[in-house]
């Protein structure tokens, strides 16, 4: 529960924690580090020029900080549109005016899959141009995910509501609801301008930021906000040239600051675990499943309460750095090349570097950095083993391997629990995994589970179909897998969406993960 600052002294400020975790959302959006921090500072300074204080200014600040919290929700589709690189796709179009078709088409022709062979580039461009509603679908997916995850962070309903409108435009030509003018929440209007100023000032200098503000005044941006910015542009934009945005970001936090207690850290960790897992249809509920398994294994291994709590949180966030790698790498059906393997190796490093800066979560960094290390020194990214790996690190490694083996990947089918157990035992025999950790994980995985009724009145068949759909299968592929016709699948999907109240694959994926429907 988030409380105001006059509560217990042991409570920590929320801004530094979410500010550090925003470095992960920068990675997931293909942005340079501290992009979200700079956007939050610009937004807060704009808010101050409008005379905002207290809750109103805080809503502006946190809406801008969490701007990229939904960016993993459409990564699967973005990668398909861009030849595999969803990060490059987002970076390509972030400075463009989405209402100008000629500008968007020109960028697509010049930039999509530019490092790929000609036939891959051509296919990406054709696919992009054949999806006229791609931008609207992206906006809807990003908004749906950002609002759902932000609702668990304790930043307040004003922030949650504004994140659902972050792709709207003052002239009514935005998405997903085509709101116009003051129908759009003020924090969302401020964010629209602040993000564009950050991007254009970063890539083209202050003159480019001034130009885009003037050019899109009354179209994408609220004229009143543009005028307030132009009246004092230099102090708004000086954050872009600062050596680091960290201290200015902390200084810009509106008073009184929000704080969170120890118990709320689990909610934050869970939200960012889902942020990571939703990036790929193949990793839905992976981090949450590993956390459950590691927590049970910790009890069986005799870890104390504090160490077990630390391990469970580390398991939730062990793959935080995954968002730094394009989906075209994670979802590749064939072997990875050397460059792709290196990007995969770096994800543990990136996750640890984010967490070491996150107050309250920094003790998790060492475990996250070690989750792909092996007892015999054959893991990554540091290649350490033996005594360098603490008991909790050994449990996390074993839980991660077991859970991943029971999940399908692009290059292989899921193993049965029995086959996964045999593989885990073989890794222990070879000395790659710790035998005691493996035994604890396997014992935890053997617990019987009591079956519960499905949420929203979903039938067993509907859950089967929902899981396949959110993993990215087409109606035809679902029908083939379940031996039913695509038309039957289509009808089932319509009923599923009606029952669950969702409208997109990404929203359905979040629903399935939240309700525990996709775990093996």
Coordinates of C-alpha atoms in Angstrom, one line a residue:
X1 CA 0.0 0.0 0.0
X2 CA 1.4 3.4 -0.9
X3 CA 1.0 6.1 1.8
X4 CA 1.9 9.7 2.2
X5 CA 5.3 10.6 3.6
X6 CA 4.4 11.2 7.3
X7 CA 4.0 7.4 7.9
X8 CA 6.7 5.2 9.4
X9 CA 10.3 6.3 8.9
X10 CA 11.3 2.9 7.6
X11 CA 9.1 3.4 4.6
X12 CA 10.9 4.3 1.4
X13 CA 10.2 6.9 -1.3
X14 CA 8.4 5.4 -4.3
X15 CA 10.0 7.7 -6.9
X16 CA 13.6 6.3 -6.7
X17 CA 12.4 2.8 -6.9
X18 CA 10.2 3.3 -10.0
X19 CA 12.8 5.7 -11.4
X20 CA 15.4 2.9 -11.4
X21 CA 12.9 0.4 -12.8
X22 CA 12.1 2.8 -15.6
X23 CA 15.6 2.0 -16.9
X24 CA 14.2 -1.4 -17.8
X25 CA 11.3 0.2 -19.7
X26 CA 13.8 2.3 -21.6
X27 CA 15.5 -1.0 -22.6
X28 CA 12.1 -2.5 -23.6
X29 CA 11.3 0.6 -25.8
X30 CA 14.7 0.7 -27.6
X31 CA 15.5 4.0 -25.9
X32 CA 18.8 5.2 -24.4
X33 CA 19.1 5.0 -20.6
X34 CA 17.3 7.6 -18.6
X35 CA 14.8 8.5 -21.4
X36 CA 11.9 8.0 -19.0
X37 CA 13.6 10.0 -16.3
X38 CA 14.2 13.0 -18.6
X39 CA 10.6 12.8 -19.8
X40 CA 9.4 12.9 -16.2
X41 CA 11.5 15.9 -15.4
X42 CA 10.3 17.8 -18.6
X43 CA 6.7 16.9 -17.7
X44 CA 7.1 18.1 -14.1
X45 CA 8.6 21.4 -15.2
X46 CA 5.8 21.9 -17.7
X47 CA 3.3 21.2 -14.9
X48 CA 4.9 23.7 -12.7
X49 CA 4.6 26.4 -15.4
X50 CA 0.9 25.6 -15.5
X51 CA 0.7 26.2 -11.8
X52 CA 0.1 22.5 -10.8
X53 CA 1.0 21.4 -7.3
X54 CA 0.4 18.4 -5.1
X55 CA -1.7 15.5 -6.5
X56 CA -2.1 17.2 -9.9
X57 CA 1.6 17.7 -10.4
X58 CA 2.3 14.2 -9.1
X59 CA 0.0 12.7 -11.7
X60 CA 1.9 14.5 -14.4
X61 CA 5.3 13.3 -13.0
X62 CA 4.4 9.6 -12.7
X63 CA 2.4 9.4 -15.9
X64 CA 5.6 10.5 -17.8
X65 CA 7.8 8.2 -15.8
X66 CA 5.7 5.2 -16.6
X67 CA 5.2 6.1 -20.3
X68 CA 6.9 2.9 -21.5
X69 CA 5.3 0.5 -19.1
X70 CA 3.2 -0.9 -21.9
X71 CA 5.8 -1.2 -24.5
X72 CA 6.3 -5.0 -24.2
X73 CA 2.6 -5.7 -24.8
X74 CA 2.8 -5.5 -28.6
X75 CA 6.4 -6.6 -29.0
X76 CA 5.4 -9.9 -30.7
X77 CA 3.4 -8.1 -33.3
X78 CA 6.0 -5.3 -33.7
X79 CA 8.7 -7.8 -34.4
X80 CA 6.6 -9.5 -37.0
X81 CA 6.2 -6.1 -38.7
X82 CA 9.9 -5.2 -38.6
X83 CA 11.7 -8.3 -39.6
X84 CA 12.2 -9.4 -36.0
X85 CA 13.5 -6.3 -34.2
X86 CA 10.7 -4.8 -32.1
X87 CA 13.1 -2.4 -30.4
X88 CA 14.2 -0.9 -33.7
X89 CA 10.5 -0.6 -34.8
X90 CA 9.7 1.5 -31.7
X91 CA 12.8 3.7 -32.1
X92 CA 12.1 4.2 -35.8
X93 CA 8.7 5.8 -35.4
X94 CA 8.9 7.5 -32.0
X95 CA 9.8 10.9 -33.4
X96 CA 7.3 10.8 -36.3
X97 CA 3.8 12.4 -36.5
X98 CA 1.5 9.4 -36.7
X99 CA -1.2 11.5 -38.4
X100 CA 1.1 12.1 -41.4
X101 CA 0.9 9.0 -43.6
X102 CA 3.6 10.2 -46.0
X103 CA 6.1 10.6 -43.2
X104 CA 5.3 7.2 -41.7
X105 CA 5.6 5.5 -45.1
X106 CA 8.9 7.2 -45.8
X107 CA 10.3 6.0 -42.5
X108 CA 9.2 2.5 -43.2
X109 CA 10.8 2.5 -46.6
X110 CA 14.1 3.8 -45.2
X111 CA 14.4 2.3 -41.8
X112 CA 12.4 -1.0 -41.4
X113 CA 14.8 -4.0 -41.0
X114 CA 17.5 -1.8 -42.5
X115 CA 20.3 -4.2 -41.3
X116 CA 18.6 -7.2 -42.8
X117 CA 19.0 -8.7 -46.3
X118 CA 17.0 -7.1 -49.1
X119 CA 14.3 -9.8 -49.2
X120 CA 13.7 -9.5 -45.5
X121 CA 13.5 -5.7 -45.7
X122 CA 11.1 -6.0 -48.6
X123 CA 8.9 -8.4 -46.7
X124 CA 8.9 -6.2 -43.6
X125 CA 7.9 -3.1 -45.6
X126 CA 5.1 -5.0 -47.5
X127 CA 3.8 -6.4 -44.2
X128 CA 3.9 -3.0 -42.5
X129 CA 2.0 -1.3 -45.4
X130 CA -0.6 -4.0 -45.4
X131 CA -1.5 -3.3 -41.8
X132 CA -3.3 0.1 -41.9
X133 CA -4.6 -0.3 -38.4
X134 CA -1.2 -1.2 -37.0
X135 CA -0.7 2.1 -35.1
X136 CA -4.2 1.9 -33.5
X137 CA -3.6 -1.7 -32.4
X138 CA -0.2 -0.7 -31.0
X139 CA -1.7 2.2 -29.1
X140 CA -4.5 0.0 -27.7
X141 CA -2.1 -2.7 -26.6
X142 CA 0.4 -0.3 -25.0
X143 CA -2.4 1.6 -23.2
X144 CA -4.1 -1.6 -22.0
X145 CA -0.9 -3.1 -20.5
X146 CA 0.3 0.2 -19.0
X147 CA -2.9 0.9 -17.2
X148 CA -3.3 -2.7 -15.9
X149 CA 0.3 -2.8 -14.5
X150 CA 0.3 0.8 -13.2
X151 CA -2.8 0.0 -11.2
X152 CA -0.7 -2.3 -9.0
X153 CA 2.0 0.2 -8.3
X154 CA 0.1 2.6 -6.1
X155 CA 0.6 5.7 -8.2
X156 CA -3.0 6.7 -8.1
X157 CA -6.1 6.5 -10.4
X158 CA -5.2 9.7 -12.1
X159 CA -2.0 8.2 -13.5
X160 CA -3.7 5.0 -14.4
X161 CA -6.4 6.8 -16.4
X162 CA -3.9 9.1 -18.1
X163 CA -1.8 6.1 -19.3
X164 CA -4.8 4.9 -21.1
X165 CA -4.9 8.1 -23.1
X166 CA -1.1 8.5 -23.9
X167 CA -1.6 8.1 -27.6
X168 CA -4.5 10.5 -27.9
X169 CA -4.0 13.8 -29.8
X170 CA -5.4 17.3 -29.1
X171 CA -7.0 17.3 -32.6
X172 CA -8.8 14.0 -32.0
X173 CA -6.8 12.0 -34.5
X174 CA -5.2 9.8 -31.9
X175 CA -5.9 6.4 -30.4
X176 CA -7.4 4.2 -29.0
X177 CA -10.5 6.4 -28.4
X178 CA -10.0 9.4 -30.7
X179 CA -10.5 11.8 -27.8
X180 CA -9.9 15.5 -28.5
X181 CA -9.0 18.7 -26.6
X182 CA -9.9 18.7 -22.9
X183 CA -11.5 15.3 -23.2
X184 CA -8.0 14.1 -22.8
X185 CA -6.7 14.0 -19.2
X186 CA -4.2 16.8 -18.5
X187 CA -1.4 14.4 -17.5
X188 CA -1.8 12.7 -20.8
X189 CA -1.7 16.0 -22.7
X190 CA 1.4 17.0 -20.8
X191 CA 3.0 13.6 -21.5
X192 CA 2.4 13.9 -25.2
X193 CA 4.4 17.1 -25.4
X194 CA 7.0 16.1 -22.9
X195 CA 7.8 12.9 -24.7
X196 CA 8.2 14.6 -28.1
X197 CA 10.4 17.3 -26.6
X198 CA 12.7 14.7 -25.0
X199 CA 13.0 12.6 -28.2
X200 CA 13.6 15.6 -30.5
X201 CA 15.9 17.4 -28.1
X202 CA 17.9 14.2 -27.6
X203 CA 18.2 13.4 -31.3
X204 CA 18.2 16.8 -32.9
X205 CA 19.0 19.3 -30.2
X206 CA 16.9 22.1 -28.5
X207 CA 16.2 23.7 -31.9
X208 CA 14.5 20.5 -33.1
X209 CA 12.4 20.4 -29.9
X210 CA 11.3 24.0 -30.4
X211 CA 10.4 23.3 -34.0
X212 CA 8.2 20.2 -33.3
X213 CA 6.4 22.1 -30.5
X214 CA 5.5 24.9 -32.9
X215 CA 4.7 22.7 -35.8
X216 CA 2.3 20.4 -34.0
X217 CA 0.7 23.1 -31.8
X218 CA -3.0 22.6 -31.9
X219 CA -2.7 19.3 -33.7
X220 CA -0.9 16.7 -31.6
X221 CA -0.3 19.1 -28.7
X222 CA -2.5 21.3 -26.5
X223 CA -1.8 24.9 -27.6
X224 CA -1.8 26.1 -24.0
X225 CA 0.9 23.7 -23.1
X226 CA 3.0 24.6 -26.1
X227 CA 2.7 28.3 -25.2
X228 CA 3.7 27.7 -21.6
X229 CA 6.8 25.7 -22.9
X230 CA 7.8 28.3 -25.5
X231 CA 7.7 31.0 -22.8
X232 CA 10.5 29.3 -20.9
X233 CA 11.9 26.6 -23.1
X234 CA 15.6 26.6 -21.9
X235 CA 15.0 25.6 -18.3
X236 CA 12.5 22.9 -19.4
X237 CA 15.0 21.3 -21.9
X238 CA 18.3 21.7 -20.0
X239 CA 17.8 18.2 -18.6
X240 CA 18.5 16.7 -22.0
X241 CA 22.1 17.9 -22.0
X242 CA 22.7 17.1 -18.3
X243 CA 25.3 14.4 -17.6
X244 CA 22.7 12.4 -15.8
X245 CA 19.0 12.8 -15.2
X246 CA 19.0 10.9 -11.9
X247 CA 19.4 13.8 -9.4
X248 CA 17.2 16.2 -11.3
X249 CA 14.5 13.5 -11.5
X250 CA 14.6 13.1 -7.7
X251 CA 14.6 16.8 -7.2
X252 CA 11.5 17.1 -9.5
X253 CA 9.4 14.8 -7.4
X254 CA 6.3 16.7 -6.2
X255 CA 5.7 17.1 -2.5
X256 CA 4.6 15.3 -0.5
X257 CA 6.4 12.2 -1.9
X258 CA 4.7 8.9 -2.1
X259 CA 6.2 6.1 -0.1
X260 CA 5.9 2.3 0.1
X261 CA 6.5 -0.2 2.7
X262 CA 8.2 -3.6 2.7
X263 CA 5.1 -5.5 1.7
X264 CA 4.5 -3.3 -1.3
X265 CA 7.8 -4.3 -2.9
X266 CA 6.2 -7.6 -3.9
X267 CA 3.5 -5.7 -5.8
X268 CA 6.1 -3.7 -7.7
X269 CA 8.2 -6.8 -8.4
X270 CA 5.1 -8.7 -9.7
X271 CA 4.1 -5.8 -12.0
X272 CA 7.6 -5.8 -13.6
X273 CA 7.7 -9.6 -13.8
X274 CA 4.6 -9.4 -15.9
X275 CA 6.0 -6.6 -17.9
X276 CA 8.9 -8.8 -18.9
X277 CA 6.9 -12.0 -19.4
X278 CA 4.3 -10.3 -21.7
X279 CA 7.1 -9.5 -24.2
X280 CA 6.8 -12.9 -25.9
X281 CA 4.0 -15.5 -26.2
X282 CA 6.6 -18.1 -25.2
X283 CA 7.3 -16.6 -21.8
X284 CA 3.9 -15.8 -20.4
X285 CA 3.8 -16.5 -16.7
X286 CA 7.5 -17.7 -16.8
X287 CA 8.8 -15.3 -14.1
X288 CA 5.8 -15.7 -11.8
X289 CA 6.0 -19.5 -12.3
X290 CA 9.8 -19.5 -11.4
X291 CA 9.1 -17.4 -8.4
X292 CA 6.4 -19.8 -7.1
X293 CA 8.6 -22.8 -7.7
X294 CA 11.7 -21.1 -6.2
X295 CA 9.7 -20.0 -3.1
X296 CA 8.5 -23.6 -2.5
X297 CA 12.0 -25.0 -3.1
X298 CA 13.5 -22.5 -0.6
X299 CA 11.2 -23.9 2.1
X300 CA 12.2 -27.4 1.3
X301 CA 15.9 -26.4 1.3
X302 CA 15.6 -24.9 4.7
X303 CA 16.3 -21.3 3.8
X304 CA 15.3 -18.8 6.4
X305 CA 12.4 -16.5 5.9
X306 CA 14.4 -13.5 4.9
X307 CA 16.5 -15.4 2.4
X308 CA 13.4 -17.1 1.0
X309 CA 11.7 -13.7 0.5
X310 CA 14.8 -12.4 -1.2
X311 CA 14.9 -15.4 -3.5
X312 CA 11.2 -15.1 -4.4
X313 CA 11.6 -11.5 -5.4
X314 CA 14.7 -12.2 -7.3
X315 CA 12.9 -15.0 -9.2
X316 CA 10.1 -12.5 -10.1
X317 CA 12.7 -10.1 -11.6
X318 CA 15.4 -12.6 -12.8
X319 CA 14.6 -12.0 -16.5
X320 CA 14.2 -8.2 -16.2
X321 CA 17.0 -7.7 -18.7
X322 CA 15.1 -9.9 -21.3
X323 CA 13.4 -6.8 -22.6
X324 CA 16.8 -5.5 -24.0
X325 CA 16.8 -8.3 -26.6
X326 CA 14.6 -8.2 -29.7
X327 CA 11.8 -10.7 -30.0
X328 CA 13.3 -11.9 -33.3
X329 CA 16.1 -13.4 -31.2
X330 CA 14.0 -14.9 -28.4
X331 CA 11.5 -16.3 -30.8
X332 CA 13.9 -17.6 -33.5
X333 CA 13.1 -21.1 -34.6
X334 CA 16.6 -21.9 -35.7
X335 CA 20.1 -21.7 -34.0
X336 CA 21.3 -18.3 -32.9
X337 CA 24.3 -16.7 -34.6
X338 CA 27.2 -15.3 -32.5
X339 CA 25.8 -11.8 -32.3
X340 CA 22.4 -13.1 -31.2
X341 CA 24.0 -15.3 -28.6
X342 CA 26.0 -12.4 -27.2
X343 CA 22.8 -10.3 -26.8
X344 CA 21.2 -13.2 -24.9
X345 CA 24.2 -13.5 -22.6
X346 CA 23.9 -9.8 -21.8
X347 CA 20.3 -9.9 -20.5
X348 CA 21.4 -11.1 -17.0
X349 CA 23.8 -8.2 -16.8
X350 CA 21.2 -5.6 -17.9
X351 CA 18.7 -6.9 -15.3
X352 CA 21.3 -6.7 -12.5
X353 CA 22.4 -3.2 -13.5
X354 CA 18.9 -2.0 -13.2
X355 CA 18.3 -3.5 -9.8
X356 CA 21.5 -2.4 -8.3
X357 CA 20.1 1.2 -8.6
X358 CA 16.6 0.3 -7.2
X359 CA 16.3 1.2 -3.5
X360 CA 14.8 -1.9 -1.7
X361 CA 15.6 -4.2 -4.6
X362 CA 19.4 -3.8 -4.9
X363 CA 20.0 -6.9 -2.8
X364 CA 18.4 -8.9 -5.6
X365 CA 21.0 -7.8 -8.2
X366 CA 23.6 -10.5 -7.3
X367 CA 21.0 -13.3 -7.6
X368 CA 19.7 -11.9 -10.9
X369 CA 23.2 -11.6 -12.3
X370 CA 23.8 -15.2 -11.5
X371 CA 20.7 -16.9 -12.7
X372 CA 22.4 -18.3 -15.8
X373 CA 25.6 -19.2 -14.1
X374 CA 26.4 -22.9 -13.6
X375 CA 28.2 -24.7 -10.8
X376 CA 30.9 -25.9 -13.1
X377 CA 31.6 -22.4 -14.4
X378 CA 30.0 -23.0 -17.8
X379 CA 27.2 -20.5 -17.5
X380 CA 27.0 -16.7 -18.3
X381 CA 27.5 -13.8 -18.2
X382 CA 30.5 -13.9 -15.9
X383 CA 31.4 -17.6 -16.1
X384 CA 31.7 -18.1 -12.3
X385 CA 30.8 -21.2 -10.4
X386 CA 31.5 -23.3 -7.2
X387 CA 31.6 -21.3 -4.0
X388 CA 30.8 -18.0 -5.9
X389 CA 27.2 -19.2 -6.2
X390 CA 25.2 -18.8 -3.0
X391 CA 22.5 -21.4 -2.1
X392 CA 19.8 -19.0 -3.2
X393 CA 21.5 -18.6 -6.6
X394 CA 21.7 -22.3 -7.0
X395 CA 18.0 -22.7 -6.3
X396 CA 17.1 -19.9 -8.7
X397 CA 19.1 -21.5 -11.5
X398 CA 17.5 -24.9 -11.0
X399 CA 14.0 -23.4 -10.8
X400 CA 14.5 -21.3 -13.9
X401 CA 15.8 -24.3 -15.9
X402 CA 13.0 -26.6 -14.8
X403 CA 10.2 -24.2 -15.5
X404 CA 11.6 -23.2 -18.9
X405 CA 11.9 -26.8 -19.9
X406 CA 8.2 -27.3 -19.2
X407 CA 7.3 -24.3 -21.5
X408 CA 7.3 -24.3 -25.2
X409 CA 9.9 -22.3 -27.0
X410 CA 10.1 -21.2 -30.7
X411 CA 12.8 -23.8 -31.4
X412 CA 11.3 -26.7 -29.4
X413 CA 8.1 -28.2 -27.8
X414 CA 7.5 -28.1 -24.1
X415 CA 8.9 -31.1 -22.2
X416 CA 6.6 -33.1 -19.9
X417 CA 7.3 -32.7 -16.2
X418 CA 8.9 -36.1 -16.1
X419 CA 11.2 -35.3 -19.0
X420 CA 12.1 -32.0 -17.5
X421 CA 12.9 -33.7 -14.2
X422 CA 15.2 -36.2 -16.0
X423 CA 17.0 -33.3 -17.8
X424 CA 17.5 -31.5 -14.5
X425 CA 18.9 -34.6 -12.9
X426 CA 21.3 -35.0 -15.8
X427 CA 22.5 -31.5 -15.3
X428 CA 23.1 -32.2 -11.7
X429 CA 25.0 -35.4 -12.5
X430 CA 27.2 -33.4 -14.9
X431 CA 27.9 -30.8 -12.3
X432 CA 26.2 -27.9 -14.0
X433 CA 23.5 -27.6 -11.4
X434 CA 23.7 -28.2 -7.6
X435 CA 22.3 -31.6 -6.7
X436 CA 20.7 -30.3 -3.5
X437 CA 19.1 -27.4 -5.3
X438 CA 17.8 -29.7 -8.0
X439 CA 16.3 -32.1 -5.4
X440 CA 14.5 -29.2 -3.7
X441 CA 13.1 -27.8 -6.9
X442 CA 11.9 -31.3 -8.1
X443 CA 10.3 -31.9 -4.7
X444 CA 8.5 -28.5 -5.0
X445 CA 7.4 -29.2 -8.5
X446 CA 5.8 -32.5 -7.4
X447 CA 3.2 -30.9 -5.2
X448 CA -0.4 -31.8 -6.2
X449 CA -2.5 -28.8 -7.1
X450 CA -6.2 -28.5 -6.3
X451 CA -8.2 -27.6 -9.3
X452 CA -10.2 -24.4 -9.2
X453 CA -13.0 -23.2 -11.4
X454 CA -11.9 -21.0 -14.3
X455 CA -12.5 -17.2 -14.0
X456 CA -15.3 -15.4 -15.9
X457 CA -17.1 -18.7 -16.5
X458 CA -14.6 -19.9 -19.0
X459 CA -14.9 -23.5 -20.0
X460 CA -11.9 -25.9 -20.3
X461 CA -12.0 -25.7 -24.1
X462 CA -12.1 -21.9 -23.9
X463 CA -9.1 -21.8 -21.6
X464 CA -7.3 -24.2 -24.1
X465 CA -8.0 -21.8 -27.0
X466 CA -7.2 -18.7 -25.0
X467 CA -3.8 -20.0 -24.0
X468 CA -2.9 -20.8 -27.7
X469 CA -4.2 -17.5 -29.0
X470 CA -2.2 -15.4 -26.5
X471 CA 0.9 -17.4 -27.4
X472 CA 0.5 -16.0 -30.9
X473 CA -1.2 -18.8 -32.9
X474 CA -3.7 -17.9 -35.6
X475 CA -7.2 -19.3 -35.6
X476 CA -6.1 -21.8 -38.3
X477 CA -3.1 -22.9 -36.2
X478 CA -5.3 -23.2 -33.1
X479 CA -7.8 -25.3 -35.0
X480 CA -5.1 -27.6 -36.3
X481 CA -3.7 -28.1 -32.8
X482 CA -7.1 -28.9 -31.3
X483 CA -8.6 -30.7 -34.3
X484 CA -11.4 -28.2 -34.7
X485 CA -12.3 -25.8 -37.5
X486 CA -11.0 -22.2 -37.7
X487 CA -14.6 -21.0 -37.7
X488 CA -15.2 -22.8 -34.4
X489 CA -12.1 -21.3 -33.0
X490 CA -13.2 -17.8 -34.1
X491 CA -16.6 -18.3 -32.4
X492 CA -14.8 -19.5 -29.2
X493 CA -12.5 -16.4 -29.3
X494 CA -15.4 -14.1 -29.6
X495 CA -17.0 -15.7 -26.5
X496 CA -13.8 -15.6 -24.6
X497 CA -13.3 -11.9 -25.3
X498 CA -16.9 -11.2 -24.4
X499 CA -16.6 -13.1 -21.1
X500 CA -13.2 -11.6 -20.1
X501 CA -13.9 -8.0 -21.4
X502 CA -10.7 -7.8 -23.4
X503 CA -10.3 -6.7 -27.1
X504 CA -6.7 -7.5 -28.1
X505 CA -4.3 -10.4 -27.9
X506 CA -2.0 -8.4 -25.6
X507 CA -4.9 -7.6 -23.2
X508 CA -6.0 -11.3 -23.3
X509 CA -2.4 -12.3 -22.5
X510 CA -2.4 -10.0 -19.5
X511 CA -5.7 -11.5 -18.4
X512 CA -4.5 -15.0 -18.8
X513 CA -1.3 -14.3 -16.9
X514 CA -3.0 -12.5 -14.1
X515 CA -5.5 -15.3 -13.6
X516 CA -2.9 -18.1 -13.7
X517 CA -4.3 -19.7 -16.9
X518 CA -1.0 -20.2 -18.8
X519 CA 1.2 -22.0 -16.3
X520 CA 2.2 -25.5 -17.2

